[in-house]
């Protein structure tokens, strides 16, 4: 997790740094619905590589947006879910969805 001193001075830049990649936004879109397993996310996010998905989830976990839960089962089951902080980004994603729908309708 970044310290306050390491964060950009601009709040928009801070938000972009945390969720600004294509894959992070799509991961969050999915996790807003429910917790997902790694392979479910990989199958749903067409084109994402295993490395990029792993790196994105780790980064989001370090930033406090995602929680990784490992269940003591055989075989082990791991689920990813949004933290309360991650869920607080829902209005941003909703606004992006609404804008995208309006833009498509205007074409």
PDB file of C-alpha atoms in Angstrom:
ATOM      1  CA  UNK A   1       0.000   0.000   0.000  1.00  0.00           C
ATOM      2  CA  UNK A   2       1.267   3.450  -0.878  1.00  0.00           C
ATOM      3  CA  UNK A   3       1.945   5.910   1.868  1.00  0.00           C
ATOM      4  CA  UNK A   4       0.317   9.308   1.774  1.00  0.00           C
ATOM      5  CA  UNK A   5       3.631  10.865   0.761  1.00  0.00           C
ATOM      6  CA  UNK A   6       3.964   8.470  -2.220  1.00  0.00           C
ATOM      7  CA  UNK A   7       0.526   9.294  -3.607  1.00  0.00           C
ATOM      8  CA  UNK A   8       0.147  11.894  -6.347  1.00  0.00           C
ATOM      9  CA  UNK A   9      -0.930  15.341  -5.188  1.00  0.00           C
ATOM     10  CA  UNK A  10      -3.903  15.270  -7.570  1.00  0.00           C
ATOM     11  CA  UNK A  11      -6.823  13.168  -6.266  1.00  0.00           C
ATOM     12  CA  UNK A  12      -7.802  12.157  -9.815  1.00  0.00           C
ATOM     13  CA  UNK A  13      -4.266  10.886 -10.408  1.00  0.00           C
ATOM     14  CA  UNK A  14      -4.479   8.901  -7.167  1.00  0.00           C
ATOM     15  CA  UNK A  15      -7.690   7.220  -8.325  1.00  0.00           C
ATOM     16  CA  UNK A  16      -6.209   6.492 -11.754  1.00  0.00           C
ATOM     17  CA  UNK A  17      -3.117   5.014 -10.126  1.00  0.00           C
ATOM     18  CA  UNK A  18      -5.295   2.649  -8.062  1.00  0.00           C
ATOM     19  CA  UNK A  19      -7.835   1.542 -10.675  1.00  0.00           C
ATOM     20  CA  UNK A  20      -6.661   3.048 -13.957  1.00  0.00           C
ATOM     21  CA  UNK A  21      -5.838  -0.101 -15.865  1.00  0.00           C
ATOM     22  CA  UNK A  22      -8.316  -1.794 -18.175  1.00  0.00           C
ATOM     23  CA  UNK A  23      -8.062  -5.085 -16.306  1.00  0.00           C
ATOM     24  CA  UNK A  24      -8.440  -3.611 -12.822  1.00  0.00           C
ATOM     25  CA  UNK A  25     -11.651  -1.877 -13.863  1.00  0.00           C
ATOM     26  CA  UNK A  26     -13.064  -5.079 -15.361  1.00  0.00           C
ATOM     27  CA  UNK A  27     -12.007  -7.105 -12.302  1.00  0.00           C
ATOM     28  CA  UNK A  28     -13.813  -4.596 -10.090  1.00  0.00           C
ATOM     29  CA  UNK A  29     -16.891  -4.734 -12.332  1.00  0.00           C
ATOM     30  CA  UNK A  30     -17.060  -8.489 -11.733  1.00  0.00           C
ATOM     31  CA  UNK A  31     -16.270  -8.339  -8.026  1.00  0.00           C
ATOM     32  CA  UNK A  32     -19.085  -5.836  -7.479  1.00  0.00           C
ATOM     33  CA  UNK A  33     -21.478  -8.693  -8.313  1.00  0.00           C
ATOM     34  CA  UNK A  34     -20.046 -11.314  -5.944  1.00  0.00           C
ATOM     35  CA  UNK A  35     -16.791 -12.995  -4.865  1.00  0.00           C
ATOM     36  CA  UNK A  36     -15.010 -14.776  -7.736  1.00  0.00           C
ATOM     37  CA  UNK A  37     -12.410 -17.495  -7.965  1.00  0.00           C
ATOM     38  CA  UNK A  38      -9.253 -16.870  -9.981  1.00  0.00           C
ATOM     39  CA  UNK A  39     -10.141 -19.220 -12.852  1.00  0.00           C
ATOM     40  CA  UNK A  40     -13.663 -17.791 -13.069  1.00  0.00           C
ATOM     41  CA  UNK A  41     -12.189 -14.317 -13.498  1.00  0.00           C
ATOM     42  CA  UNK A  42      -9.671 -15.554 -16.063  1.00  0.00           C
ATOM     43  CA  UNK A  43     -12.407 -17.204 -18.144  1.00  0.00           C
ATOM     44  CA  UNK A  44     -14.711 -14.184 -17.895  1.00  0.00           C
ATOM     45  CA  UNK A  45     -12.042 -11.609 -18.755  1.00  0.00           C
ATOM     46  CA  UNK A  46     -11.293 -12.634 -22.317  1.00  0.00           C
ATOM     47  CA  UNK A  47      -7.738 -11.817 -23.311  1.00  0.00           C
ATOM     48  CA  UNK A  48      -6.246 -11.339 -19.852  1.00  0.00           C
ATOM     49  CA  UNK A  49      -3.089 -13.337 -19.235  1.00  0.00           C
ATOM     50  CA  UNK A  50      -2.574 -15.271 -16.024  1.00  0.00           C
ATOM     51  CA  UNK A  51       0.369 -13.009 -15.120  1.00  0.00           C
ATOM     52  CA  UNK A  52      -1.569  -9.770 -15.641  1.00  0.00           C
ATOM     53  CA  UNK A  53      -4.551 -11.083 -13.673  1.00  0.00           C
ATOM     54  CA  UNK A  54      -2.296 -12.251 -10.835  1.00  0.00           C
ATOM     55  CA  UNK A  55      -0.383  -8.953 -10.764  1.00  0.00           C
ATOM     56  CA  UNK A  56      -3.592  -6.901 -10.878  1.00  0.00           C
ATOM     57  CA  UNK A  57      -5.212  -8.849  -8.043  1.00  0.00           C
ATOM     58  CA  UNK A  58      -2.051  -8.629  -5.918  1.00  0.00           C
ATOM     59  CA  UNK A  59      -1.783  -4.899  -6.517  1.00  0.00           C
ATOM     60  CA  UNK A  60      -5.441  -4.364  -5.656  1.00  0.00           C
ATOM     61  CA  UNK A  61      -5.003  -6.471  -2.523  1.00  0.00           C
ATOM     62  CA  UNK A  62      -1.964  -4.411  -1.459  1.00  0.00           C
ATOM     63  CA  UNK A  63      -3.953  -1.214  -2.030  1.00  0.00           C
ATOM     64  CA  UNK A  64      -6.770  -2.472   0.190  1.00  0.00           C
ATOM     65  CA  UNK A  65      -9.356  -2.786  -2.589  1.00  0.00           C
ATOM     66  CA  UNK A  66      -9.550  -6.596  -2.741  1.00  0.00           C
ATOM     67  CA  UNK A  67      -9.456  -9.301  -0.132  1.00  0.00           C
ATOM     68  CA  UNK A  68      -8.158 -12.783  -0.925  1.00  0.00           C
ATOM     69  CA  UNK A  69      -9.716 -15.588   1.123  1.00  0.00           C
ATOM     70  CA  UNK A  70      -8.110 -19.037   1.177  1.00  0.00           C
ATOM     71  CA  UNK A  71     -10.361 -21.865   2.345  1.00  0.00           C
ATOM     72  CA  UNK A  72      -8.770 -24.862   4.078  1.00  0.00           C
ATOM     73  CA  UNK A  73     -10.132 -27.446   1.686  1.00  0.00           C
ATOM     74  CA  UNK A  74      -8.642 -30.065  -0.593  1.00  0.00           C
ATOM     75  CA  UNK A  75      -8.065 -28.853  -3.222  1.00  0.00           C
ATOM     76  CA  UNK A  76      -7.578 -25.353  -1.783  1.00  0.00           C
ATOM     77  CA  UNK A  77     -10.216 -22.821  -2.788  1.00  0.00           C
ATOM     78  CA  UNK A  78      -9.338 -19.141  -3.098  1.00  0.00           C
ATOM     79  CA  UNK A  79     -11.884 -16.372  -3.595  1.00  0.00           C
ATOM     80  CA  UNK A  80     -11.431 -12.696  -4.315  1.00  0.00           C
ATOM     81  CA  UNK A  81     -13.905 -10.078  -3.121  1.00  0.00           C
ATOM     82  CA  UNK A  82     -13.975  -6.316  -2.815  1.00  0.00           C
ATOM     83  CA  UNK A  83     -13.253  -4.769   0.545  1.00  0.00           C
ATOM     84  CA  UNK A  84     -15.467  -2.004   1.859  1.00  0.00           C
ATOM     85  CA  UNK A  85     -12.990   0.459   0.323  1.00  0.00           C
ATOM     86  CA  UNK A  86     -13.224  -1.354  -3.016  1.00  0.00           C
ATOM     87  CA  UNK A  87     -17.020  -1.321  -2.863  1.00  0.00           C
ATOM     88  CA  UNK A  88     -16.940   2.429  -2.293  1.00  0.00           C
ATOM     89  CA  UNK A  89     -15.778   2.762  -5.926  1.00  0.00           C
ATOM     90  CA  UNK A  90     -19.141   1.485  -7.211  1.00  0.00           C
ATOM     91  CA  UNK A  91     -20.499   4.979  -8.023  1.00  0.00           C
ATOM     92  CA  UNK A  92     -17.463   5.601 -10.245  1.00  0.00           C
ATOM     93  CA  UNK A  93     -17.997   2.353 -12.147  1.00  0.00           C
ATOM     94  CA  UNK A  94     -21.744   3.020 -12.383  1.00  0.00           C
ATOM     95  CA  UNK A  95     -21.026   6.467 -13.854  1.00  0.00           C
ATOM     96  CA  UNK A  96     -18.614   4.903 -16.372  1.00  0.00           C
ATOM     97  CA  UNK A  97     -21.248   2.325 -17.345  1.00  0.00           C
ATOM     98  CA  UNK A  98     -23.926   4.995 -17.793  1.00  0.00           C
ATOM     99  CA  UNK A  99     -21.612   7.183 -19.851  1.00  0.00           C
ATOM    100  CA  UNK A 100     -20.610   4.228 -22.045  1.00  0.00           C
ATOM    101  CA  UNK A 101     -24.250   3.288 -22.642  1.00  0.00           C
ATOM    102  CA  UNK A 102     -25.133   6.908 -23.537  1.00  0.00           C
ATOM    103  CA  UNK A 103     -22.162   7.160 -25.877  1.00  0.00           C
ATOM    104  CA  UNK A 104     -23.063   3.918 -27.673  1.00  0.00           C
ATOM    105  CA  UNK A 105     -26.675   5.100 -28.014  1.00  0.00           C
ATOM    106  CA  UNK A 106     -25.523   8.390 -29.568  1.00  0.00           C
ATOM    107  CA  UNK A 107     -23.614   6.646 -32.377  1.00  0.00           C
TER     108      UNK A 107
END
